[in-house]
Amino acid sequence: MTQAIAKPGKPAGPVLGIETSCDETGVAIFDPARVDPAHHDAGRGLLAHTLYSQIRMHADYGGVVPELASRDHVRKLLPLVRETLARANLTTADLGGVAYTSGPGLVGALLVGAAAARSLAWALGVPAIGVHHMEGHLLAPLLEADAPEPPFVALLVSGGHSMLIEVAAIGRYRLLGDTLDDAAGEAFDKTAKLMGLPYPGGPALAQLAEQGREGAFRFSRPMTDRPGLDFSFSGLKTQVLLAWQASDQSAQTQADIARAFEEAIVETLVIKCRRALAATGAKTLVIAGGVGANRRLRAQLAQAGEREGFRVAFPRLEFCTDNGAMIALAGSLRLAAGQHETPSIFVQPRWDLESLPALA
Ligand code: KG4
Ligand code: ZN
């Protein structure tokens, strides 16, 4: 059986974006017809977006429980699709394409989004496209006014990844540096947990760090004393554990340690970003992923950019963490380039970003 697609490739109308790779159900509608590429105003194409976070459900277990995540996506996805369509004043008949996260992520969670997206696209006779979750993050800053244009360097820092990527064009990605162990967000979460903070620890630790005193503790800046763009954050977690166990474990000490930990991660990321810019000659740095919401990181990178003459572009806070808007945008760009998928439903829990095809 072959899929009836009215116009293969190019979306003939707004694109529905679905994100279900982990613990957030995100849905958005992006209309490429509202965008003037010459004006870098992709944000105008975003007609509506909704998000349901499962955080409270997983908090009881101290982390994401994959099977519960899948089941909750099943419960929330279709109501969110309906709500998003209503907010955009559209019906399914208006859609010109469907984009969904097909990896990397939790396989059960990915399959919920993939099955819903592919079935909807099939029923509507419109093309569907599986989007790489990290490409979604990487393109999220393009939804802001005066969006950056490639070439640029992207720092992708999420719960699962810490990567520096050279972006020659949309779809042409070269991995410059990666984490050898924990991702930056994972290091935030694990460090928070070992000091007794509730899941998800990253944002809580960052908040606590604001009450910490400068210089009370100091942790190393891993792998900055040698050339290279890779990261390693798991040793930092051990340093925190030892400092915490040897301390009085008061609220002030907890905040002091949180501050020193955040400073160590942020300074390490800033050093590596500056190195990546120097190595590639790029003048623009794009930050994306959940840790991109970190205030100290945003401030320190903005300062470094002013001092050293490079531009720093961030997505708004809600588009740093997982969301449907970035998937709708990434999918819309790929559908517009004529890319779409065969009717088979597949997901890729592990997926190499560098293997993506270029747009042109
Ligand atoms: O991109 P994201 O929502 O999900 C993944 O694709 O992993 O990133 C979530 C990660 C979590 O590890 C969370 O602790 C971290 O981003 N995060 C933060 C902050 N907000 C979220 N880490 C540090 N400071 C924050 N303000
Ligand atoms: Zn993510």
Short mmCIF file of C-alpha atoms and ligand atoms in Angstrom, two decimals:
data_model
loop_
_atom_site.label_atom_id
_atom_site.label_comp_id
_atom_site.label_asym_id
_atom_site.label_seq_id
_atom_site.Cartn_x
_atom_site.Cartn_y
_atom_site.Cartn_z
CA MET A 1 0.00 0.00 0.00
CA THR A 2 1.37 3.42 -0.83
CA GLN A 3 0.67 6.62 1.03
CA ALA A 4 -1.49 9.17 -0.75
CA ILE A 5 0.41 12.42 -0.48
CA ALA A 6 -1.17 15.34 -2.26
CA LYS A 7 2.14 17.08 -2.88
CA PRO A 8 5.17 15.07 -1.93
CA GLY A 9 7.68 17.12 -0.01
CA LYS A 10 6.72 20.75 0.24
CA PRO A 11 4.14 21.45 2.96
CA ALA A 12 1.01 22.94 1.40
CA GLY A 13 -0.02 24.58 4.64
CA PRO A 14 0.92 24.86 8.31
CA VAL A 15 3.05 22.11 9.83
CA LEU A 16 2.06 20.37 13.05
CA GLY A 17 5.08 19.65 15.30
CA ILE A 18 5.03 16.91 17.95
CA GLU A 19 7.68 16.37 20.65
CA THR A 20 7.51 13.30 22.90
CA SER A 21 11.15 12.22 23.31
CA CYS A 22 11.29 12.37 27.09
CA ASP A 23 9.10 13.83 29.84
CA GLU A 24 7.45 16.71 28.03
CA THR A 25 4.58 16.50 25.54
CA GLY A 26 4.99 19.47 23.20
CA VAL A 27 2.80 20.43 20.26
CA ALA A 28 3.06 23.42 17.94
CA ILE A 29 1.90 24.69 14.58
CA PHE A 30 4.29 26.48 12.27
CA ASP A 31 3.19 28.15 9.05
CA PRO A 32 6.10 28.70 6.65
CA ALA A 33 3.91 30.92 4.46
CA ARG A 34 4.01 33.61 7.16
CA VAL A 35 7.80 33.81 7.06
CA ASP A 36 9.93 36.03 4.87
CA PRO A 37 13.33 34.29 4.76
CA ALA A 38 15.04 37.58 3.88
CA HIS A 39 13.93 39.02 7.22
CA HIS A 40 15.00 36.15 9.50
CA ASP A 41 11.60 36.26 11.12
CA ALA A 42 10.77 32.56 11.50
CA GLY A 43 9.08 33.44 14.80
CA ARG A 44 6.17 34.93 12.80
CA GLY A 45 5.42 31.47 11.49
CA LEU A 46 4.67 30.07 14.93
CA LEU A 47 0.88 30.09 15.16
CA ALA A 48 0.43 28.28 18.47
CA HIS A 49 2.27 26.00 20.87
CA THR A 50 1.32 24.01 23.95
CA LEU A 51 3.30 21.97 26.44
CA TYR A 52 2.49 19.47 29.13
CA SER A 53 5.29 18.63 31.54
CA GLN A 54 5.29 15.26 33.31
CA ILE A 55 7.77 16.49 35.92
CA ARG A 56 5.40 16.19 38.88
CA MET A 57 4.57 12.59 38.01
CA HIS A 58 8.23 11.55 37.82
CA ALA A 59 9.25 13.55 40.91
CA ASP A 60 7.94 10.79 43.22
CA TYR A 61 10.52 8.43 41.68
CA GLY A 62 13.45 10.84 41.65
CA GLY A 63 13.83 10.66 37.86
CA VAL A 64 12.07 9.87 34.61
CA VAL A 65 10.38 6.44 34.56
CA PRO A 66 10.32 5.55 30.83
CA GLU A 67 7.17 3.40 30.86
CA LEU A 68 5.19 6.03 32.79
CA ALA A 69 6.45 8.68 30.35
CA SER A 70 5.13 6.71 27.35
CA ARG A 71 1.73 6.16 28.95
CA ASP A 72 1.37 9.81 29.86
CA HIS A 73 2.24 10.90 26.31
CA VAL A 74 -0.59 8.60 25.14
CA ARG A 75 -2.99 10.37 27.51
CA LYS A 76 -1.93 13.93 26.75
CA LEU A 77 -0.90 14.07 23.11
CA LEU A 78 -4.23 14.12 21.27
CA PRO A 79 -5.93 16.58 23.67
CA LEU A 80 -2.89 18.86 23.21
CA VAL A 81 -3.08 18.55 19.42
CA ARG A 82 -6.75 19.58 19.57
CA GLU A 83 -5.98 22.48 21.89
CA THR A 84 -3.11 23.71 19.72
CA LEU A 85 -5.25 23.58 16.57
CA ALA A 86 -8.00 25.52 18.38
CA ARG A 87 -5.53 28.18 19.55
CA ALA A 88 -4.32 28.59 15.97
CA ASN A 89 -7.92 28.70 14.70
CA LEU A 90 -7.28 25.73 12.45
CA THR A 91 -8.62 22.25 11.88
CA THR A 92 -6.66 19.16 10.85
CA ALA A 93 -7.87 19.75 7.28
CA ASP A 94 -5.75 22.94 7.16
CA LEU A 95 -2.49 21.11 7.92
CA GLY A 96 0.11 20.74 5.18
CA GLY A 97 2.50 18.42 7.00
CA VAL A 98 3.32 16.73 10.28
CA ALA A 99 6.73 16.77 12.00
CA TYR A 100 7.63 14.68 15.02
CA THR A 101 10.73 13.90 17.05
CA SER A 102 11.97 10.51 15.87
CA GLY A 103 15.12 10.45 18.04
CA PRO A 104 17.24 10.54 20.08
CA GLY A 105 15.15 9.82 23.18
CA LEU A 106 13.26 7.15 25.11
CA VAL A 107 12.07 4.59 22.61
CA GLY A 108 8.55 4.13 24.04
CA ALA A 109 8.00 7.86 24.34
CA LEU A 110 9.28 8.46 20.80
CA LEU A 111 6.96 5.77 19.44
CA VAL A 112 3.88 7.50 20.86
CA GLY A 113 4.66 10.71 18.95
CA ALA A 114 5.76 8.83 15.84
CA ALA A 115 2.64 6.66 15.70
CA ALA A 116 0.28 9.61 16.21
CA ALA A 117 2.13 11.82 13.72
CA ARG A 118 2.43 9.20 11.01
CA SER A 119 -1.21 8.12 11.38
CA LEU A 120 -2.45 11.70 11.22
CA ALA A 121 -0.30 12.47 8.16
CA TRP A 122 -1.52 9.27 6.49
CA ALA A 123 -5.16 10.09 7.18
CA LEU A 124 -4.78 13.66 5.92
CA GLY A 125 -2.70 12.73 2.90
CA VAL A 126 0.08 15.13 3.85
CA PRO A 127 3.82 14.45 4.19
CA ALA A 128 5.39 13.56 7.54
CA ILE A 129 8.97 14.07 8.64
CA GLY A 130 10.91 12.65 11.59
CA VAL A 131 13.02 15.34 13.24
CA HIS A 132 16.29 14.94 15.15
CA HIS A 133 15.61 16.24 18.65
CA MET A 134 18.99 18.02 18.84
CA GLU A 135 18.47 19.70 15.48
CA GLY A 136 15.22 20.96 16.97
CA HIS A 137 17.12 22.46 19.92
CA LEU A 138 19.78 23.84 17.61
CA LEU A 139 17.21 25.69 15.47
CA ALA A 140 15.11 27.02 18.38
CA PRO A 141 17.04 30.35 18.46
CA LEU A 142 15.80 30.96 14.91
CA LEU A 143 12.32 31.49 16.35
CA GLU A 144 13.49 34.77 17.93
CA ALA A 145 13.48 38.21 16.30
CA ASP A 146 16.64 39.07 14.34
CA ALA A 147 17.54 35.39 14.24
CA PRO A 148 21.16 34.35 13.68
CA GLU A 149 22.17 32.94 10.31
CA PRO A 150 24.69 30.15 9.66
CA PRO A 151 27.60 29.81 9.72
CA PHE A 152 27.69 29.67 13.50
CA VAL A 153 28.86 27.53 16.37
CA ALA A 154 26.14 25.94 18.51
CA LEU A 155 26.51 24.88 22.12
CA LEU A 156 23.86 22.23 22.76
CA VAL A 157 23.53 21.59 26.47
CA SER A 158 20.64 19.44 27.62
CA GLY A 159 19.94 16.60 30.01
CA GLY A 160 21.35 14.08 27.57
CA HIS A 161 23.92 16.04 25.55
CA SER A 162 26.75 18.54 25.79
CA MET A 163 27.95 19.23 22.30
CA LEU A 164 29.71 21.93 20.35
CA ILE A 165 28.64 21.87 16.72
CA GLU A 166 29.90 23.79 13.73
CA VAL A 167 26.85 24.74 11.67
CA ALA A 168 27.92 25.58 8.12
CA ALA A 169 24.28 25.63 6.96
CA ILE A 170 21.03 24.24 8.27
CA GLY A 171 21.49 20.48 8.02
CA ARG A 172 25.29 20.63 7.71
CA TYR A 173 26.62 19.84 11.15
CA ARG A 174 30.12 18.99 12.31
CA LEU A 175 30.66 17.77 15.85
CA LEU A 176 33.52 19.76 17.40
CA GLY A 177 33.27 18.50 20.95
CA ASP A 178 31.16 16.12 23.01
CA THR A 179 30.96 14.94 26.58
CA LEU A 180 33.02 11.93 27.57
CA ASP A 181 30.66 11.09 30.43
CA ASP A 182 27.81 13.09 31.99
CA ALA A 183 26.02 15.79 30.00
CA ALA A 184 25.91 19.28 31.55
CA GLY A 185 22.23 18.99 32.49
CA GLU A 186 22.78 15.49 33.84
CA ALA A 187 25.63 16.82 36.01
CA PHE A 188 23.30 19.53 37.35
CA ASP A 189 20.60 16.95 38.08
CA LYS A 190 22.89 14.38 39.73
CA THR A 191 24.69 17.01 41.81
CA ALA A 192 21.37 18.38 43.00
CA LYS A 193 20.22 14.89 43.93
CA LEU A 194 23.32 14.09 45.97
CA MET A 195 22.72 17.23 48.04
CA GLY A 196 19.15 16.13 48.65
CA LEU A 197 17.33 18.46 46.23
CA PRO A 198 14.14 17.10 44.63
CA TYR A 199 13.96 16.04 40.97
CA PRO A 200 14.45 17.72 38.55
CA GLY A 201 17.47 19.14 40.31
CA GLY A 202 19.04 21.33 37.62
CA PRO A 203 16.78 24.39 37.85
CA ALA A 204 16.52 23.99 41.67
CA LEU A 205 20.32 23.89 42.01
CA ALA A 206 20.64 26.97 39.79
CA GLN A 207 18.12 28.81 41.94
CA LEU A 208 19.92 27.83 45.13
CA ALA A 209 23.25 28.98 43.63
CA GLU A 210 21.94 32.54 43.63
CA GLN A 211 22.12 32.55 47.45
CA GLY A 212 25.62 31.07 47.47
CA ARG A 213 28.60 33.18 48.52
CA GLU A 214 31.41 33.84 46.10
CA GLY A 215 34.61 31.98 46.88
CA ALA A 216 33.22 29.81 49.71
CA PHE A 217 34.04 26.68 47.64
CA ARG A 218 35.91 26.14 44.41
CA PHE A 219 35.78 23.18 42.04
CA SER A 220 37.96 22.46 39.02
CA ARG A 221 37.16 23.42 35.42
CA PRO A 222 37.45 19.92 33.87
CA MET A 223 39.58 19.46 30.76
CA THR A 224 40.28 23.17 30.28
CA ASP A 225 44.00 22.72 31.04
CA ARG A 226 44.59 20.87 27.77
CA PRO A 227 43.63 21.57 24.16
CA GLY A 228 40.42 20.17 22.73
CA LEU A 229 36.70 20.77 22.81
CA ASP A 230 35.40 17.72 24.66
CA PHE A 231 33.77 17.90 28.08
CA SER A 232 33.83 15.71 31.15
CA PHE A 233 31.57 16.54 34.08
CA SER A 234 31.37 13.39 36.15
CA GLY A 235 34.51 14.17 38.21
CA LEU A 236 32.95 17.47 39.22
CA LYS A 237 30.03 15.58 40.69
CA THR A 238 32.47 13.54 42.80
CA GLN A 239 34.21 16.72 44.00
CA VAL A 240 30.84 18.06 45.11
CA LEU A 241 29.99 14.80 46.87
CA LEU A 242 33.23 14.88 48.85
CA ALA A 243 32.82 18.59 49.75
CA TRP A 244 29.18 18.02 50.77
CA GLN A 245 29.99 14.96 52.93
CA ALA A 246 32.81 16.84 54.71
CA SER A 247 30.67 19.95 55.32
CA ASP A 248 28.16 20.93 58.03
CA GLN A 249 25.40 20.39 55.41
CA SER A 250 23.65 23.63 56.42
CA ALA A 251 21.36 25.47 54.02
CA GLN A 252 24.03 28.14 53.48
CA THR A 253 26.69 25.52 52.71
CA GLN A 254 24.32 23.86 50.25
CA ALA A 255 23.87 27.19 48.47
CA ASP A 256 27.63 27.90 48.57
CA ILE A 257 28.41 24.51 47.00
CA ALA A 258 25.65 24.97 44.43
CA ARG A 259 27.18 28.31 43.46
CA ALA A 260 30.73 26.92 43.16
CA PHE A 261 29.43 23.98 41.09
CA GLU A 262 27.48 26.25 38.76
CA GLU A 263 30.50 28.54 38.37
CA ALA A 264 32.69 25.56 37.46
CA ILE A 265 30.28 24.25 34.81
CA VAL A 266 29.56 27.69 33.38
CA GLU A 267 33.20 28.75 33.18
CA THR A 268 34.11 25.43 31.54
CA LEU A 269 31.38 25.88 28.93
CA VAL A 270 32.42 29.49 28.28
CA ILE A 271 36.08 28.51 27.80
CA LYS A 272 35.15 25.77 25.33
CA CYS A 273 32.75 28.04 23.40
CA ARG A 274 35.48 30.66 22.99
CA ARG A 275 37.87 27.96 21.79
CA ALA A 276 35.32 26.64 19.29
CA LEU A 277 34.75 30.13 17.90
CA ALA A 278 38.51 30.65 17.57
CA ALA A 279 38.97 27.25 15.91
CA THR A 280 36.23 27.80 13.31
CA GLY A 281 36.52 31.56 12.80
CA ALA A 282 32.75 31.86 13.40
CA LYS A 283 31.46 35.15 14.79
CA THR A 284 28.14 33.86 16.12
CA LEU A 285 27.45 31.50 18.96
CA VAL A 286 24.05 29.88 19.39
CA ILE A 287 23.07 28.30 22.70
CA ALA A 288 20.29 25.76 23.01
CA GLY A 289 19.00 22.96 25.22
CA GLY A 290 17.73 23.00 28.80
CA VAL A 291 20.96 24.25 30.41
CA GLY A 292 20.72 27.22 28.02
CA ALA A 293 18.06 28.47 30.46
CA ASN A 294 20.77 28.90 33.11
CA ARG A 295 21.06 32.57 34.02
CA ARG A 296 24.74 32.56 34.89
CA LEU A 297 25.58 30.85 31.59
CA ARG A 298 23.52 33.37 29.63
CA ALA A 299 25.10 36.33 31.44
CA GLN A 300 28.68 35.06 31.19
CA LEU A 301 28.41 34.24 27.51
CA ALA A 302 26.78 37.58 26.73
CA GLN A 303 29.63 39.32 28.57
CA ALA A 304 32.30 37.31 26.75
CA GLY A 305 30.61 38.14 23.45
CA GLU A 306 30.64 41.87 24.18
CA ARG A 307 34.25 41.75 25.28
CA GLU A 308 35.50 39.65 22.37
CA GLY A 309 33.23 40.74 19.54
CA PHE A 310 31.07 37.69 18.89
CA ARG A 311 27.30 37.53 18.81
CA VAL A 312 25.45 35.24 21.23
CA ALA A 313 21.93 34.07 20.37
CA PHE A 314 19.67 32.25 22.82
CA PRO A 315 16.12 31.00 22.47
CA ARG A 316 13.61 32.44 24.95
CA LEU A 317 13.63 30.42 28.18
CA GLU A 318 10.61 28.25 27.34
CA PHE A 319 12.24 27.19 24.05
CA CYS A 320 15.53 26.18 25.75
CA THR A 321 13.85 23.15 27.31
CA ASP A 322 11.88 20.62 25.26
CA ASN A 323 8.99 22.03 23.25
CA GLY A 324 6.95 21.39 20.11
CA ALA A 325 7.81 24.71 18.44
CA MET A 326 11.39 23.72 17.65
CA ILE A 327 10.18 20.44 16.11
CA ALA A 328 7.54 22.20 14.00
CA LEU A 329 10.19 24.66 12.75
CA ALA A 330 12.85 22.03 12.00
CA GLY A 331 10.28 19.77 10.30
CA SER A 332 8.87 22.63 8.28
CA LEU A 333 12.35 23.53 6.95
CA ARG A 334 13.01 19.93 5.95
CA LEU A 335 9.57 19.47 4.35
CA ALA A 336 10.14 22.74 2.43
CA ALA A 337 13.42 21.26 1.15
CA GLY A 338 11.40 18.36 -0.27
CA GLN A 339 12.35 15.83 2.40
CA HIS A 340 9.73 13.52 3.85
CA GLU A 341 9.36 9.92 4.85
CA THR A 342 8.09 6.60 3.65
CA PRO A 343 4.93 5.39 5.43
CA SER A 344 6.81 3.07 7.80
CA ILE A 345 6.94 4.24 11.39
CA PHE A 346 10.41 4.20 12.86
CA VAL A 347 12.29 5.96 15.63
CA GLN A 348 15.98 6.22 16.45
CA PRO A 349 16.75 6.19 20.19
CA ARG A 350 20.40 6.75 19.24
CA TRP A 351 21.06 8.98 16.25
CA ASP A 352 24.23 10.66 15.02
CA LEU A 353 23.56 14.36 14.28
CA GLU A 354 26.31 14.46 11.67
CA SER A 355 24.51 11.84 9.56
CA LEU A 356 21.65 14.23 8.67
CA PRO A 357 21.29 15.20 5.01
CA ALA A 358 21.95 18.86 4.09
CA LEU A 359 18.96 20.91 2.94
CA ALA A 360 20.43 21.71 -0.46
O1 KG4 B 1 16.64 20.15 26.71
P1 KG4 B 1 15.99 19.58 27.91
O2 KG4 B 1 14.65 20.11 28.32
O3 KG4 B 1 15.81 18.04 27.79
C1 KG4 B 1 16.71 17.21 27.16
O4 KG4 B 1 16.69 17.15 25.90
O5 KG4 B 1 17.52 16.61 27.90
O6 KG4 B 1 17.05 19.75 29.10
C2 KG4 B 1 16.77 19.37 30.40
C3 KG4 B 1 18.01 19.61 31.24
C4 KG4 B 1 17.88 19.01 32.64
O7 KG4 B 1 19.05 18.27 32.93
C5 KG4 B 1 17.74 20.22 33.54
O8 KG4 B 1 18.26 20.04 34.82
C6 KG4 B 1 18.53 21.26 32.77
O9 KG4 B 1 18.24 21.02 31.42
N1 KG4 B 1 18.16 22.64 33.15
C7 KG4 B 1 18.98 23.51 33.77
C8 KG4 B 1 18.24 24.70 33.97
N2 KG4 B 1 16.99 24.51 33.45
C9 KG4 B 1 16.97 23.25 32.94
N3 KG4 B 1 20.25 23.37 34.18
C10 KG4 B 1 20.82 24.44 34.77
N4 KG4 B 1 20.19 25.61 35.00
C11 KG4 B 1 18.90 25.79 34.61
N5 KG4 B 1 18.30 26.95 34.85
ZN ZN B 2 15.82 18.28 24.74
#
